[in-house]
mmCIF file of C-alpha atoms in Angstrom:
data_model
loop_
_atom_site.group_PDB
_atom_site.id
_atom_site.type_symbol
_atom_site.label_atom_id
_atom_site.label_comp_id
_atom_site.label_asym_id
_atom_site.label_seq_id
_atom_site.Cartn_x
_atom_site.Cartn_y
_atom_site.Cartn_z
ATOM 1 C CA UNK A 1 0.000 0.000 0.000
ATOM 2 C CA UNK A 2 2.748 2.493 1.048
ATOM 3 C CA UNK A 3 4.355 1.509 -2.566
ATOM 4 C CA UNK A 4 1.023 2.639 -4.348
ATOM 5 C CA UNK A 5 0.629 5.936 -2.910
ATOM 6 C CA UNK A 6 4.093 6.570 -3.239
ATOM 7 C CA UNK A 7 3.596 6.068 -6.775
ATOM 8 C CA UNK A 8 0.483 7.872 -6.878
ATOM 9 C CA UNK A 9 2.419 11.131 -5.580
ATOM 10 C CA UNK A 10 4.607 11.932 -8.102
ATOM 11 C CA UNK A 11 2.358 11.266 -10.865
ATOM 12 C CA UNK A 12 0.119 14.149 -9.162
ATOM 13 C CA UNK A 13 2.613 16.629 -9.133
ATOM 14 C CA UNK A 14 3.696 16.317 -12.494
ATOM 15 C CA UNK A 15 0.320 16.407 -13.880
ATOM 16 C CA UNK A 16 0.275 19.590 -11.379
ATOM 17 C CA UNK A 17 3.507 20.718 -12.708
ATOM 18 C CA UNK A 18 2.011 20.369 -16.609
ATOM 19 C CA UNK A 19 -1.092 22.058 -15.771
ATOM 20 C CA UNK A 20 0.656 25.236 -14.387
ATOM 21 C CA UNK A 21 3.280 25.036 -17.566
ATOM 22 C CA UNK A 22 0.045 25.117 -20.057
ATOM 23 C CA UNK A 23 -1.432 27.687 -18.042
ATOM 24 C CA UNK A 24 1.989 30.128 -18.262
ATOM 25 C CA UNK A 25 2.256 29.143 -22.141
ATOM 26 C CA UNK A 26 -0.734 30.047 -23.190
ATOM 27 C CA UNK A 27 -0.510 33.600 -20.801
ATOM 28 C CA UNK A 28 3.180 33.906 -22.352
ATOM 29 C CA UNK A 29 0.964 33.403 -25.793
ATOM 30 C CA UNK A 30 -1.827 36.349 -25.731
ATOM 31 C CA UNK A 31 0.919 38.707 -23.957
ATOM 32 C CA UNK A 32 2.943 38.349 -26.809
ATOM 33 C CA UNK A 33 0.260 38.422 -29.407
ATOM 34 C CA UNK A 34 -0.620 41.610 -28.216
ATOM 35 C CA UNK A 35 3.232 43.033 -27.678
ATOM 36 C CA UNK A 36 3.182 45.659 -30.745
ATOM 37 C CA UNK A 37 0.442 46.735 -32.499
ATOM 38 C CA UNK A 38 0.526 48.872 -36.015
ATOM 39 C CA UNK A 39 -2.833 50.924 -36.474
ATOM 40 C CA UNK A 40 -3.273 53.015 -39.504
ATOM 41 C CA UNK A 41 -6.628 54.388 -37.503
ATOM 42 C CA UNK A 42 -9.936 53.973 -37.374
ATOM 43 C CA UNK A 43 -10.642 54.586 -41.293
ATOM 44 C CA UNK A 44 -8.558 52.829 -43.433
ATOM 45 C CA UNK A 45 -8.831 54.599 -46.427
ATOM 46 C CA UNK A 46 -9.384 58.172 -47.744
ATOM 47 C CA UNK A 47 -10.148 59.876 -51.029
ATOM 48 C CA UNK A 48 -8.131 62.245 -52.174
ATOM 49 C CA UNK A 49 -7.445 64.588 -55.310
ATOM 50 C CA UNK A 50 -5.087 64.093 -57.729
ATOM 51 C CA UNK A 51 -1.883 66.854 -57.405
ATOM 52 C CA UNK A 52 -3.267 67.320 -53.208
ATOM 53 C CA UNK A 53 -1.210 66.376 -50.754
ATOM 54 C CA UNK A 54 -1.786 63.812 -48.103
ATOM 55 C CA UNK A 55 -0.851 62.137 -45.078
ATOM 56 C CA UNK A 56 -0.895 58.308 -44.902
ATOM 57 C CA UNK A 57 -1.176 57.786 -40.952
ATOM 58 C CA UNK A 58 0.432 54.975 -38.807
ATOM 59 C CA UNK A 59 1.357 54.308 -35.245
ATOM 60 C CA UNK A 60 2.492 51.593 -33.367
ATOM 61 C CA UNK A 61 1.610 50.451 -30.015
ATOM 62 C CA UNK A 62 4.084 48.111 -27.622
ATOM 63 C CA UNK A 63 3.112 47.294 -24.029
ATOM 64 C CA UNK A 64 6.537 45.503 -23.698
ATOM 65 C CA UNK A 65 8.558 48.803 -25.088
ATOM 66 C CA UNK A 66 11.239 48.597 -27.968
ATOM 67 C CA UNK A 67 14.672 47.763 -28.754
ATOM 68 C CA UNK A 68 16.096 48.231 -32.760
ATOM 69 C CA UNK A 69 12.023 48.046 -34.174
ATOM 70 C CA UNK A 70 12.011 48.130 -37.650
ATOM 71 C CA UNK A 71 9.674 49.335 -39.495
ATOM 72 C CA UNK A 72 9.165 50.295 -43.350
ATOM 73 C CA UNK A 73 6.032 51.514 -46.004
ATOM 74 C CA UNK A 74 5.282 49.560 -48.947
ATOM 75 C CA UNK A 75 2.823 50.098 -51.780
ATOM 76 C CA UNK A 76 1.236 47.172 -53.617
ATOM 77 C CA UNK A 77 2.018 48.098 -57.409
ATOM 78 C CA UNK A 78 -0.096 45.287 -59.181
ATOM 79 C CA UNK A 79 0.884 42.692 -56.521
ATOM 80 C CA UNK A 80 4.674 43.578 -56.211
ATOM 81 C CA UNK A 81 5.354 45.187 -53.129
ATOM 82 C CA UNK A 82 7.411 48.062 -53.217
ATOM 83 C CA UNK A 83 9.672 49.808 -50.339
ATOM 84 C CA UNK A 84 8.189 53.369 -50.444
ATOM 85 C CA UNK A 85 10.510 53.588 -47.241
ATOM 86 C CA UNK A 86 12.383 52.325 -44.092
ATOM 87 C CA UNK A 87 14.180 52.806 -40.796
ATOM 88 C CA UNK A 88 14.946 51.633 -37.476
ATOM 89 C CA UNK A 89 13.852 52.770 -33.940
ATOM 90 C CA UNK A 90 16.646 52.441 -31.451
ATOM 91 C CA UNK A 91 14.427 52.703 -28.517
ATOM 92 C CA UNK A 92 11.210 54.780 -27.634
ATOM 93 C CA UNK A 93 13.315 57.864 -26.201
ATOM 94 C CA UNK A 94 15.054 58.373 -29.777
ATOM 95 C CA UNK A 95 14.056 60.813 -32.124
ATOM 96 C CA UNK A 96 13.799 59.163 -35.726
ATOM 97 C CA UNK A 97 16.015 61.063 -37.947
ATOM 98 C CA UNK A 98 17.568 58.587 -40.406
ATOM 99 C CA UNK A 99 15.125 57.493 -42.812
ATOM 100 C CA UNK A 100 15.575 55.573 -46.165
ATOM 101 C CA UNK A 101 13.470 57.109 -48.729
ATOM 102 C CA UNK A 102 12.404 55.258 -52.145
ATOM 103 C CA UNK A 103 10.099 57.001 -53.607
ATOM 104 C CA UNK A 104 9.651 60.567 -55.460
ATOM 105 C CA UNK A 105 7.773 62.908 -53.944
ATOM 106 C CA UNK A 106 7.730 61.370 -50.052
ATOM 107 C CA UNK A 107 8.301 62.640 -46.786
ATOM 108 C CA UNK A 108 8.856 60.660 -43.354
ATOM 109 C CA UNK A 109 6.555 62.846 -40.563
ATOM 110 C CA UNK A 110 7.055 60.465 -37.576
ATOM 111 C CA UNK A 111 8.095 61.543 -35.092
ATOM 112 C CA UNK A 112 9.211 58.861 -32.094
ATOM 113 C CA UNK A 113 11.187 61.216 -29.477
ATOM 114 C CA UNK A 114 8.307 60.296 -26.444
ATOM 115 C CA UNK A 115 5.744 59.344 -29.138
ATOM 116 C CA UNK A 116 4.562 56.393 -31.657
ATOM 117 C CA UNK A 117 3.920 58.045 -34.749
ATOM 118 C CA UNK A 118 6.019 56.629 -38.089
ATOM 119 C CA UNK A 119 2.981 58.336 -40.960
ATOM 120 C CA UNK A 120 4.308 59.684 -43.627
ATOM 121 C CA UNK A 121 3.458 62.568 -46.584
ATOM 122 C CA UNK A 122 2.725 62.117 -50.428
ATOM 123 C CA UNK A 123 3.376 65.426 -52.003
ATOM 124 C CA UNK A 124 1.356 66.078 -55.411
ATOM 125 C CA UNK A 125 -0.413 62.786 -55.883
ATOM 126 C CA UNK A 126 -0.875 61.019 -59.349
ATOM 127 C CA UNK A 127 -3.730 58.216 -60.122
ATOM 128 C CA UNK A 128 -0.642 56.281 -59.772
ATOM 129 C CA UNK A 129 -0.139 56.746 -56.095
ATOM 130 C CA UNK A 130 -3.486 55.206 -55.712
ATOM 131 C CA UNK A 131 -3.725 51.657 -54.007
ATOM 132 C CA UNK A 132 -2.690 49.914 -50.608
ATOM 133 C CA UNK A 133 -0.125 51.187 -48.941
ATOM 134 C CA UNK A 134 1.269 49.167 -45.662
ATOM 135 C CA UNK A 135 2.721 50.212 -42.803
ATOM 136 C CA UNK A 136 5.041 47.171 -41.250
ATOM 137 C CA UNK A 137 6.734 46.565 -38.312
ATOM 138 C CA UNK A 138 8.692 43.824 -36.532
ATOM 139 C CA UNK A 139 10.317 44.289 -32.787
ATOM 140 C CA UNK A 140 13.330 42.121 -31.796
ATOM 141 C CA UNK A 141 12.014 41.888 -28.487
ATOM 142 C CA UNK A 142 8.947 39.844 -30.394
ATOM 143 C CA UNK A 143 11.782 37.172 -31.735
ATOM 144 C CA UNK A 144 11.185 38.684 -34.937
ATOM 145 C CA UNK A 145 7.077 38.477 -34.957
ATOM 146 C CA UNK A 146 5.926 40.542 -38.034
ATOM 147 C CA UNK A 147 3.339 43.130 -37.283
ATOM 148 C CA UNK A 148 1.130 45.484 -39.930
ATOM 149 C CA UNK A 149 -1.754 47.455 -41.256
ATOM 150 C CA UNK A 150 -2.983 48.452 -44.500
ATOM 151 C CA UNK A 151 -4.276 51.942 -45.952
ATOM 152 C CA UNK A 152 -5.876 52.466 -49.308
ATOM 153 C CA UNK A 153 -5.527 55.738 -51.158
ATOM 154 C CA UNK A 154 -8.323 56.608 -54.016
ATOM 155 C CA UNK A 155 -6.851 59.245 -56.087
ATOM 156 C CA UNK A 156 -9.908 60.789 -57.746
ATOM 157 C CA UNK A 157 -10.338 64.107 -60.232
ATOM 158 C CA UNK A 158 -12.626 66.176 -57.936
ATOM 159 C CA UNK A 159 -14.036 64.835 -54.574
ATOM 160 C CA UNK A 160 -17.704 63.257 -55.572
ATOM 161 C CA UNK A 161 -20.748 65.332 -54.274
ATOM 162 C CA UNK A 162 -22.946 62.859 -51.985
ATOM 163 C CA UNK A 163 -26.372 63.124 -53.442
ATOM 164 C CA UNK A 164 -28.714 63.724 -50.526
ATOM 165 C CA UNK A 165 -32.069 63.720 -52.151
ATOM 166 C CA UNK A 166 -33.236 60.249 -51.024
ATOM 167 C CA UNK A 167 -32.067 61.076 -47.212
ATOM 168 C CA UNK A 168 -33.989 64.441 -47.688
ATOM 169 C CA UNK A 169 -37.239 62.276 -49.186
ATOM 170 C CA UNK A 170 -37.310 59.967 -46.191
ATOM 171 C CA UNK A 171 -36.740 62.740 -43.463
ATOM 172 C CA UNK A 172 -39.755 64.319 -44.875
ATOM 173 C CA UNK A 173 -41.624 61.502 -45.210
ATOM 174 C CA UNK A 174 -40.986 60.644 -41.958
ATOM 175 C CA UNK A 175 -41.507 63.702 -40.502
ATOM 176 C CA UNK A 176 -45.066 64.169 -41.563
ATOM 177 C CA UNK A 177 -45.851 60.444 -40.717
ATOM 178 C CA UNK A 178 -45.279 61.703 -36.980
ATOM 179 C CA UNK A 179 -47.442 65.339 -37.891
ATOM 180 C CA UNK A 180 -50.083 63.111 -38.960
ATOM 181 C CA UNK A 181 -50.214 61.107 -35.918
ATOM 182 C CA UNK A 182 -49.948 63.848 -33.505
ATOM 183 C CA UNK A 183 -53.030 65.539 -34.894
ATOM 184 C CA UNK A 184 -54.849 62.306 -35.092
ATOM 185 C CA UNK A 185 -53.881 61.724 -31.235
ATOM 186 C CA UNK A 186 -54.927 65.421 -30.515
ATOM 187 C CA UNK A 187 -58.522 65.208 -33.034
ATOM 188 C CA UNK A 188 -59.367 61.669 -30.840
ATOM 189 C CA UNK A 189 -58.422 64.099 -27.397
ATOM 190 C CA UNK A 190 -60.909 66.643 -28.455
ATOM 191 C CA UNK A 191 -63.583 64.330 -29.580
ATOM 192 C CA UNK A 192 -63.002 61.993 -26.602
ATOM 193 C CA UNK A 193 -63.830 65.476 -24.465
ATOM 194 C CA UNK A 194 -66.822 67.085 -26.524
ATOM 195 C CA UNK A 195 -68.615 63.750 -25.730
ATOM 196 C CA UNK A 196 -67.799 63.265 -22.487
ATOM 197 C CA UNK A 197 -69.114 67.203 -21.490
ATOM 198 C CA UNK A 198 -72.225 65.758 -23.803
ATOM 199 C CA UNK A 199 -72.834 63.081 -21.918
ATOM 200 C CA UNK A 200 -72.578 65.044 -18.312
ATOM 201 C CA UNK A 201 -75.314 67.502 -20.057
ATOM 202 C CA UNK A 202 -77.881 64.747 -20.919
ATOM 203 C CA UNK A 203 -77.241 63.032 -17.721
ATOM 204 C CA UNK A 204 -78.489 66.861 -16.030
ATOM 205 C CA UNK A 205 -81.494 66.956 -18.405
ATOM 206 C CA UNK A 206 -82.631 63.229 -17.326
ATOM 207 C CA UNK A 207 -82.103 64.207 -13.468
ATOM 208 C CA UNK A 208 -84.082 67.011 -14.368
ATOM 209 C CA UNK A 209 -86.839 65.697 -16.149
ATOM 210 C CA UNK A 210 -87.179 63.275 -14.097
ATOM 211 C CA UNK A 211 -87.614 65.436 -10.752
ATOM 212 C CA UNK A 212 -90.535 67.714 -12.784
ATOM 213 C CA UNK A 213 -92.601 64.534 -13.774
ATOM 214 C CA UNK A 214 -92.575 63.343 -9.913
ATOM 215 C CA UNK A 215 -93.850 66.719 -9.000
ATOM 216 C CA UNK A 216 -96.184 67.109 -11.362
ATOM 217 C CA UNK A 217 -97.432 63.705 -11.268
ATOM 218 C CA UNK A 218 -96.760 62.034 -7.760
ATOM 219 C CA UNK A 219 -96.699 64.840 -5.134
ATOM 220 C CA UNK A 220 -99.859 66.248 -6.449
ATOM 221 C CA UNK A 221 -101.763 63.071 -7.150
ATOM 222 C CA UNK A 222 -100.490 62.173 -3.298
ATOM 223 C CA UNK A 223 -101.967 64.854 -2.020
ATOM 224 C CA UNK A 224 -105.626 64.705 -3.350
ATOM 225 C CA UNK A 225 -105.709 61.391 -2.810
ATOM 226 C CA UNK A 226 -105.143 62.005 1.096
ATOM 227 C CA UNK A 227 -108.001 64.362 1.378
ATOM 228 C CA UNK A 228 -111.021 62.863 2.786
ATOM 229 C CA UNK A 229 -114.209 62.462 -0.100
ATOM 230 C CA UNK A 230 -117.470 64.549 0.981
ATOM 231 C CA UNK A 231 -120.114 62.370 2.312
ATOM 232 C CA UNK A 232 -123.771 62.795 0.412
ATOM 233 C CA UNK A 233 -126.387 64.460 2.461
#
């Protein structure tokens, strides 16, 4: 017996021992799935005209800080990706100053002294700077996991008018939908009173009525009855 539960021990505390490992692997996982981060914001795109300039926004995001991040822009030209351009970040506290540059007409406006932002400018936009443009990064302190987000620019001749006449149609529509349900709900009101303050009026010419026939009628007729009929001599 003393054999058995000797035995018994040990295999306990290893499955013990592989329960806490899976536990710290898979926390170990989703912290480093969620070590950097690149965002090119909330909308993803934007419309611009051709010979405007614009700004093609990324940042990136590290809750386990930065050592030598590199991190580059590259444009999808008919599924070839092209190096618009590239650097690396030091560290957080370093200003970005060294920046390879690829492509005409393209300026680096990151700045990373105490802040994330690597976006950069397209001066005097052609049709051909339109397309999907991605901002990439990979931190050494990830092993070399590969991070990034995509932007598309639409490079159009004038910026498009939206037509609001169908918005306008249904907001009036709508709106006197609701006008014709308030004055139904107000017309019903007003009836609803009229014939109540009707009723209360015939109700006063019943009790009325009613207290002239029993005078008329009943008190009278009570009274001659109650007198006493002559005797005949």
């Amino acid at each position: 017996m003393e054999d058995r539960e000797v035995g018994v021990e040990p295999t306990r505390r290893g499955l013990q021992c592989s329960a806490v490992g899976l536990i710290l692997c898979v926390m170990l996982g989703a912290w480093s799935a969620q070590a950097l981060e690149m965002s090119v914001g909330k909308i993803p795109f934007l419309e611009a005209v051709n010979g405007s300039t614009v700004m093609l926004p990324c940042t990136y995001i590290s809750c386990i800080g930065i050592k030598n991040l590199y991190f580059s822009w590259q444009f999808n030209d008919n599924g070839t990706m092209q190096t618009v351009c590239e650097s690396v970040i030091p560290s957080a506290d370093v200003l970005v100053e060294d920046v390879s540059i690829y492509r005409e007409r393209v300026e680096f406006v990151g700045k990373n002294n105490g802040g994330t932002n690597i976006s950069i400018l397209l001066w005097n936009i052609t049709f051909e700077d339109g397309g999907y443009y991605t901002c990439f990064g990979r931190n050494p302190k990830e092993k070399g996991k590969n991070h990034s987000a995509v932007f598309h620019l639409i490079v159009v001749d004038e910026v498009r008018v939206v037509d609001n006449t169908l918005a306008t149609i249904i907001a009036a529509a709508v709106g006197v939908a609701i006008a014709l349900i308030m004055g139904f709900m107000l017309l019903k009101n007003f009836t609803l009173f009229v014939l109540s303050k009707l009723e209360e009026k015939n109700k006063e010419c019943l009790v009325t009525s009613s207290g002239i026939d029993n005078t008329d009628n009943g008190v009278s007729g009570s009274k001659a009855d109650s007198k006493a009929t002559p005797k005949k001599k």
